[in-house]
Amino acid sequence: MNFKMKAIASLSALSLVAAAWADEGEMAPKAEVFGPVAIATADFSVTSSVDESVLFELDASASKNAVSFSWKVAEGKGVFWLQEKPGGGWKTEVNQAKAKALVPARHTGVAVYEVSVTDKDGNIDTKRVTMTATSPWYSSVTENPAKPTEFPDWGEENTYMAGDKVTFAGIKYIATKWTQSIPANGAGWKFADPEQLREWNKSMSYSSKDKVTWQGKAWKAAYWTQGNTPGEHSVWLEL
């Protein structure tokens, strides 16, 4: 009995010493791991519009330990886009916590948007959001097809004459001559609306007053140009 009592007393003493060390901060603290955690909008579905773009908000502002954000189109680039705000330029990357997923008129398919969040030490975490765009051509109520518009979708098997009108990746074009080329590549096409902002493309030709966005700024062409980078050539005037 005496031996057991001594053992218990010794254990009690050790516990008291350990508690005292803990109170004085002499015991090693538990390691804590800090880093960015990307938290974003859940996967979603939208119905594209017959005659205008559809926007859906992407939000990563609830992410943890993040000091900077970057959204990009990871899959579906060139068909689906991003905007910093309604009415802004069409982009493939937006550097802010909230962005607008942009579905051009009458476009369907799947897009994957990826957000990267960075903490103060440069650590990065990412999260992907999948968007599914469905067709507007048939109403779930009336089951009647929507009427075609003045600017039908461009078809790779079609030939076009001067004056023909098409829509490609949500942008409206008018043919300037006989052509089978992709509108975004420029040859034989001009923009139907010079005032519409779109991201600059080095393969596209631009006429006087055409407007583009490039590296976060808006530009207007002073005269015809192709391959000249905005900000590096005098043909582009900053707006």
mmCIF file of C-alpha atoms in Angstrom:
data_model
loop_
_atom_site.group_PDB
_atom_site.id
_atom_site.type_symbol
_atom_site.label_atom_id
_atom_site.label_comp_id
_atom_site.label_asym_id
_atom_site.label_seq_id
_atom_site.Cartn_x
_atom_site.Cartn_y
_atom_site.Cartn_z
ATOM 1 C CA MET A 1 0.000 0.000 0.000
ATOM 2 C CA ASN A 2 2.819 2.379 0.887
ATOM 3 C CA PHE A 3 4.442 1.711 -2.506
ATOM 4 C CA LYS A 4 1.190 2.399 -4.386
ATOM 5 C CA MET A 5 0.606 5.583 -2.463
ATOM 6 C CA LYS A 6 4.136 6.795 -3.242
ATOM 7 C CA ALA A 7 3.633 6.025 -6.941
ATOM 8 C CA ILE A 8 0.360 7.945 -7.015
ATOM 9 C CA ALA A 9 1.973 10.866 -5.218
ATOM 10 C CA SER A 10 4.834 10.903 -7.735
ATOM 11 C CA LEU A 11 2.438 10.923 -10.690
ATOM 12 C CA SER A 12 0.461 13.751 -9.105
ATOM 13 C CA ALA A 13 3.627 15.757 -8.632
ATOM 14 C CA LEU A 14 4.614 15.257 -12.280
ATOM 15 C CA SER A 15 1.171 16.416 -13.382
ATOM 16 C CA LEU A 16 1.494 19.555 -11.283
ATOM 17 C CA VAL A 17 4.921 20.310 -12.765
ATOM 18 C CA ALA A 18 3.622 19.809 -16.300
ATOM 19 C CA ALA A 19 0.694 22.110 -15.611
ATOM 20 C CA ALA A 20 3.038 24.748 -14.230
ATOM 21 C CA TRP A 21 5.226 24.577 -17.355
ATOM 22 C CA ALA A 22 2.141 24.922 -19.533
ATOM 23 C CA ASP A 23 0.989 27.987 -17.567
ATOM 24 C CA GLU A 24 4.401 29.614 -18.014
ATOM 25 C CA GLY A 25 4.494 28.869 -21.725
ATOM 26 C CA GLU A 26 7.498 26.537 -21.395
ATOM 27 C CA MET A 27 5.815 23.604 -23.118
ATOM 28 C CA ALA A 28 6.056 23.520 -26.945
ATOM 29 C CA PRO A 29 2.792 24.785 -28.505
ATOM 30 C CA LYS A 30 0.929 22.701 -31.025
ATOM 31 C CA ALA A 31 1.896 23.536 -34.614
ATOM 32 C CA GLU A 32 -0.793 25.446 -36.495
ATOM 33 C CA VAL A 33 -1.012 25.356 -40.265
ATOM 34 C CA PHE A 34 -2.041 28.542 -42.063
ATOM 35 C CA GLY A 35 -2.680 28.782 -45.786
ATOM 36 C CA PRO A 36 -5.248 29.866 -48.334
ATOM 37 C CA VAL A 37 -8.457 27.871 -48.718
ATOM 38 C CA ALA A 38 -10.440 28.512 -51.899
ATOM 39 C CA ILE A 39 -14.214 28.620 -51.326
ATOM 40 C CA ALA A 40 -16.338 29.394 -54.370
ATOM 41 C CA THR A 41 -19.739 29.226 -56.017
ATOM 42 C CA ALA A 42 -21.195 25.722 -56.422
ATOM 43 C CA ASP A 43 -21.566 24.106 -59.851
ATOM 44 C CA PHE A 44 -24.608 25.461 -61.689
ATOM 45 C CA SER A 45 -26.697 25.317 -64.873
ATOM 46 C CA VAL A 46 -28.086 28.164 -66.977
ATOM 47 C CA THR A 47 -30.318 28.477 -70.025
ATOM 48 C CA SER A 48 -28.707 30.646 -72.672
ATOM 49 C CA SER A 49 -30.700 33.469 -74.234
ATOM 50 C CA VAL A 50 -31.868 33.737 -77.835
ATOM 51 C CA ASP A 51 -30.693 37.311 -78.397
ATOM 52 C CA GLU A 52 -28.436 38.440 -75.548
ATOM 53 C CA SER A 53 -25.681 37.254 -73.253
ATOM 54 C CA VAL A 54 -26.505 35.710 -69.880
ATOM 55 C CA LEU A 55 -24.458 36.514 -66.763
ATOM 56 C CA PHE A 56 -24.024 34.459 -63.596
ATOM 57 C CA GLU A 57 -21.992 35.584 -60.590
ATOM 58 C CA LEU A 58 -18.889 33.663 -59.551
ATOM 59 C CA ASP A 59 -17.968 34.440 -55.945
ATOM 60 C CA ALA A 60 -14.838 33.422 -54.036
ATOM 61 C CA SER A 61 -14.974 36.167 -51.411
ATOM 62 C CA ALA A 62 -15.593 33.622 -48.621
ATOM 63 C CA SER A 63 -12.157 32.047 -49.177
ATOM 64 C CA LYS A 64 -9.903 31.822 -46.121
ATOM 65 C CA ASN A 65 -6.541 33.574 -45.645
ATOM 66 C CA ALA A 66 -6.651 35.006 -49.171
ATOM 67 C CA VAL A 67 -5.147 38.362 -50.141
ATOM 68 C CA SER A 68 -5.550 38.057 -53.920
ATOM 69 C CA PHE A 69 -7.905 36.282 -56.314
ATOM 70 C CA SER A 70 -7.844 35.260 -59.966
ATOM 71 C CA TRP A 71 -10.681 33.714 -61.988
ATOM 72 C CA LYS A 72 -10.009 32.140 -65.389
ATOM 73 C CA VAL A 73 -11.825 30.090 -68.025
ATOM 74 C CA ALA A 74 -10.119 26.713 -67.579
ATOM 75 C CA GLU A 75 -12.284 24.834 -70.090
ATOM 76 C CA GLY A 76 -14.512 26.323 -72.788
ATOM 77 C CA LYS A 77 -12.218 29.253 -73.599
ATOM 78 C CA GLY A 78 -13.257 31.091 -76.753
ATOM 79 C CA VAL A 79 -16.882 30.035 -76.317
ATOM 80 C CA PHE A 80 -17.581 31.133 -72.756
ATOM 81 C CA TRP A 81 -16.142 34.243 -71.121
ATOM 82 C CA LEU A 82 -15.711 36.300 -67.955
ATOM 83 C CA GLN A 83 -16.579 39.887 -67.141
ATOM 84 C CA GLU A 84 -15.396 42.059 -64.266
ATOM 85 C CA LYS A 85 -18.810 43.727 -64.219
ATOM 86 C CA PRO A 86 -21.924 43.873 -66.432
ATOM 87 C CA GLY A 87 -21.166 45.752 -69.644
ATOM 88 C CA GLY A 88 -17.409 45.277 -69.304
ATOM 89 C CA GLY A 89 -15.043 43.658 -71.765
ATOM 90 C CA TRP A 90 -15.142 39.934 -72.466
ATOM 91 C CA LYS A 91 -12.133 38.301 -70.825
ATOM 92 C CA THR A 92 -10.614 34.904 -70.158
ATOM 93 C CA GLU A 93 -9.186 35.985 -66.786
ATOM 94 C CA VAL A 94 -10.353 38.380 -64.062
ATOM 95 C CA ASN A 95 -8.245 39.279 -61.028
ATOM 96 C CA GLN A 96 -10.819 39.874 -58.314
ATOM 97 C CA ALA A 97 -12.882 37.873 -55.815
ATOM 98 C CA LYS A 98 -16.131 38.180 -57.766
ATOM 99 C CA ALA A 99 -16.546 37.780 -61.517
ATOM 100 C CA LYS A 100 -19.362 37.295 -64.004
ATOM 101 C CA ALA A 101 -19.589 34.058 -65.990
ATOM 102 C CA LEU A 102 -20.746 35.129 -69.454
ATOM 103 C CA VAL A 103 -22.762 32.861 -71.747
ATOM 104 C CA PRO A 104 -23.092 34.346 -75.266
ATOM 105 C CA ALA A 105 -26.501 34.247 -76.934
ATOM 106 C CA ARG A 106 -27.622 30.778 -78.077
ATOM 107 C CA HIS A 107 -24.450 29.070 -76.849
ATOM 108 C CA THR A 108 -24.619 25.689 -75.146
ATOM 109 C CA GLY A 109 -22.089 23.363 -73.586
ATOM 110 C CA VAL A 110 -19.941 23.054 -70.495
ATOM 111 C CA ALA A 111 -17.477 25.585 -69.138
ATOM 112 C CA VAL A 112 -15.119 25.177 -66.202
ATOM 113 C CA TYR A 113 -14.118 28.297 -64.299
ATOM 114 C CA GLU A 114 -11.134 28.103 -61.942
ATOM 115 C CA VAL A 115 -10.347 30.483 -59.106
ATOM 116 C CA SER A 116 -6.865 30.745 -57.584
ATOM 117 C CA VAL A 117 -6.503 32.356 -54.164
ATOM 118 C CA THR A 118 -3.135 33.438 -52.776
ATOM 119 C CA ASP A 119 -2.158 34.181 -49.182
ATOM 120 C CA LYS A 120 0.365 36.744 -47.903
ATOM 121 C CA ASP A 121 3.202 34.212 -48.187
ATOM 122 C CA GLY A 122 2.493 33.373 -51.816
ATOM 123 C CA ASN A 123 0.803 30.027 -51.177
ATOM 124 C CA ILE A 124 -1.969 29.187 -53.648
ATOM 125 C CA ASP A 125 -5.147 27.124 -53.481
ATOM 126 C CA THR A 126 -7.557 26.562 -56.366
ATOM 127 C CA LYS A 127 -11.157 25.511 -56.859
ATOM 128 C CA ARG A 128 -13.118 24.770 -60.020
ATOM 129 C CA VAL A 129 -16.738 25.589 -60.799
ATOM 130 C CA THR A 130 -18.541 23.781 -63.625
ATOM 131 C CA MET A 131 -21.262 25.562 -65.566
ATOM 132 C CA THR A 132 -23.656 23.789 -67.939
ATOM 133 C CA ALA A 133 -25.421 25.983 -70.518
ATOM 134 C CA THR A 134 -28.554 24.532 -72.097
ATOM 135 C CA SER A 135 -30.377 25.504 -75.292
ATOM 136 C CA PRO A 136 -33.003 28.284 -75.382
ATOM 137 C CA TRP A 137 -34.518 27.080 -78.623
ATOM 138 C CA TYR A 138 -37.389 25.167 -77.031
ATOM 139 C CA SER A 139 -39.524 26.491 -74.192
ATOM 140 C CA SER A 140 -40.332 24.019 -71.417
ATOM 141 C CA VAL A 141 -43.867 25.455 -71.389
ATOM 142 C CA THR A 142 -44.807 25.913 -75.041
ATOM 143 C CA GLU A 143 -42.278 23.552 -76.661
ATOM 144 C CA ASN A 144 -42.214 25.955 -79.611
ATOM 145 C CA PRO A 145 -38.879 26.827 -81.209
ATOM 146 C CA ALA A 146 -37.681 30.371 -80.809
ATOM 147 C CA LYS A 147 -37.512 32.517 -83.922
ATOM 148 C CA PRO A 148 -34.079 32.786 -85.549
ATOM 149 C CA THR A 149 -32.344 36.145 -85.326
ATOM 150 C CA GLU A 150 -30.765 38.348 -87.969
ATOM 151 C CA PHE A 151 -27.307 37.027 -87.049
ATOM 152 C CA PRO A 152 -27.330 33.189 -87.186
ATOM 153 C CA ASP A 153 -24.436 31.144 -85.825
ATOM 154 C CA TRP A 154 -21.404 30.892 -88.091
ATOM 155 C CA GLY A 155 -21.025 27.443 -89.717
ATOM 156 C CA GLU A 156 -17.646 26.002 -90.634
ATOM 157 C CA GLU A 157 -19.096 24.230 -93.690
ATOM 158 C CA ASN A 158 -20.783 27.355 -95.029
ATOM 159 C CA THR A 159 -19.469 29.920 -97.481
ATOM 160 C CA TYR A 160 -20.322 33.574 -97.007
ATOM 161 C CA MET A 161 -20.655 36.497 -99.386
ATOM 162 C CA ALA A 162 -20.137 40.203 -98.696
ATOM 163 C CA GLY A 163 -22.935 41.456 -96.459
ATOM 164 C CA ASP A 164 -23.754 38.091 -94.870
ATOM 165 C CA LYS A 165 -24.269 38.312 -91.112
ATOM 166 C CA VAL A 166 -23.237 35.776 -88.469
ATOM 167 C CA THR A 167 -22.651 35.369 -84.747
ATOM 168 C CA PHE A 168 -19.476 33.712 -83.487
ATOM 169 C CA ALA A 169 -18.632 33.259 -79.780
ATOM 170 C CA GLY A 170 -21.362 35.751 -78.946
ATOM 171 C CA ILE A 171 -20.015 38.509 -81.220
ATOM 172 C CA LYS A 172 -21.797 39.667 -84.375
ATOM 173 C CA TYR A 173 -19.884 39.946 -87.655
ATOM 174 C CA ILE A 174 -20.574 41.042 -91.243
ATOM 175 C CA ALA A 175 -18.702 39.483 -94.161
ATOM 176 C CA THR A 176 -16.697 41.956 -96.260
ATOM 177 C CA LYS A 177 -16.091 39.517 -99.140
ATOM 178 C CA TRP A 178 -16.466 35.855 -100.074
ATOM 179 C CA THR A 179 -15.025 33.855 -97.200
ATOM 180 C CA GLN A 180 -15.005 30.564 -95.331
ATOM 181 C CA SER A 181 -12.667 31.763 -92.586
ATOM 182 C CA ILE A 182 -13.443 31.849 -88.879
ATOM 183 C CA PRO A 183 -14.748 35.331 -87.984
ATOM 184 C CA ALA A 184 -12.451 35.685 -84.965
ATOM 185 C CA ASN A 185 -9.426 35.250 -87.260
ATOM 186 C CA GLY A 186 -10.333 38.371 -89.143
ATOM 187 C CA ALA A 187 -9.974 37.615 -92.863
ATOM 188 C CA GLY A 188 -13.124 38.679 -94.672
ATOM 189 C CA TRP A 189 -15.020 39.837 -91.592
ATOM 190 C CA LYS A 190 -15.759 43.062 -89.760
ATOM 191 C CA PHE A 191 -17.548 43.725 -86.479
ATOM 192 C CA ALA A 192 -21.237 44.548 -86.790
ATOM 193 C CA ASP A 193 -21.019 46.816 -83.749
ATOM 194 C CA PRO A 194 -17.705 48.728 -83.434
ATOM 195 C CA GLU A 195 -18.779 49.972 -79.999
ATOM 196 C CA GLN A 196 -18.903 46.495 -78.473
ATOM 197 C CA LEU A 197 -15.864 45.811 -76.319
ATOM 198 C CA ARG A 198 -14.103 42.514 -76.843
ATOM 199 C CA GLU A 199 -10.670 41.189 -75.923
ATOM 200 C CA TRP A 200 -7.958 42.038 -78.457
ATOM 201 C CA ASN A 201 -6.899 39.178 -80.749
ATOM 202 C CA LYS A 202 -3.639 39.469 -82.707
ATOM 203 C CA SER A 203 -5.130 37.477 -85.607
ATOM 204 C CA MET A 204 -8.135 39.762 -85.971
ATOM 205 C CA SER A 205 -8.135 42.818 -88.222
ATOM 206 C CA TYR A 206 -9.671 45.990 -86.801
ATOM 207 C CA SER A 207 -11.188 48.991 -88.547
ATOM 208 C CA SER A 208 -11.262 52.597 -87.417
ATOM 209 C CA LYS A 209 -13.278 53.066 -84.185
ATOM 210 C CA ASP A 210 -13.308 49.352 -83.285
ATOM 211 C CA LYS A 211 -12.950 48.961 -79.522
ATOM 212 C CA VAL A 212 -11.094 46.268 -77.577
ATOM 213 C CA THR A 213 -9.860 45.484 -74.094
ATOM 214 C CA TRP A 214 -6.257 44.511 -73.387
ATOM 215 C CA GLN A 215 -4.442 44.071 -70.067
ATOM 216 C CA GLY A 216 -7.272 45.667 -68.119
ATOM 217 C CA LYS A 217 -7.610 48.762 -70.330
ATOM 218 C CA ALA A 218 -9.977 49.773 -73.138
ATOM 219 C CA TRP A 219 -8.654 50.888 -76.539
ATOM 220 C CA LYS A 220 -10.036 52.275 -79.830
ATOM 221 C CA ALA A 221 -8.457 51.764 -83.245
ATOM 222 C CA ALA A 222 -7.547 54.993 -85.057
ATOM 223 C CA TYR A 223 -7.402 53.216 -88.419
ATOM 224 C CA TRP A 224 -7.224 49.711 -89.905
ATOM 225 C CA THR A 225 -4.780 47.469 -88.093
ATOM 226 C CA GLN A 226 -3.862 43.845 -87.539
ATOM 227 C CA GLY A 227 -1.314 42.311 -85.174
ATOM 228 C CA ASN A 228 -0.379 45.607 -83.503
ATOM 229 C CA THR A 229 -0.605 45.244 -79.724
ATOM 230 C CA PRO A 230 -2.636 47.903 -77.856
ATOM 231 C CA GLY A 231 -0.337 50.064 -75.756
ATOM 232 C CA GLU A 232 2.651 49.350 -78.010
ATOM 233 C CA HIS A 233 1.484 50.993 -81.243
ATOM 234 C CA SER A 234 0.036 54.438 -81.939
ATOM 235 C CA VAL A 235 -2.860 52.964 -83.910
ATOM 236 C CA TRP A 236 -4.539 52.186 -80.581
ATOM 237 C CA LEU A 237 -5.938 55.054 -78.528
ATOM 238 C CA GLU A 238 -6.591 54.413 -74.841
ATOM 239 C CA LEU A 239 -10.160 55.190 -73.777
#
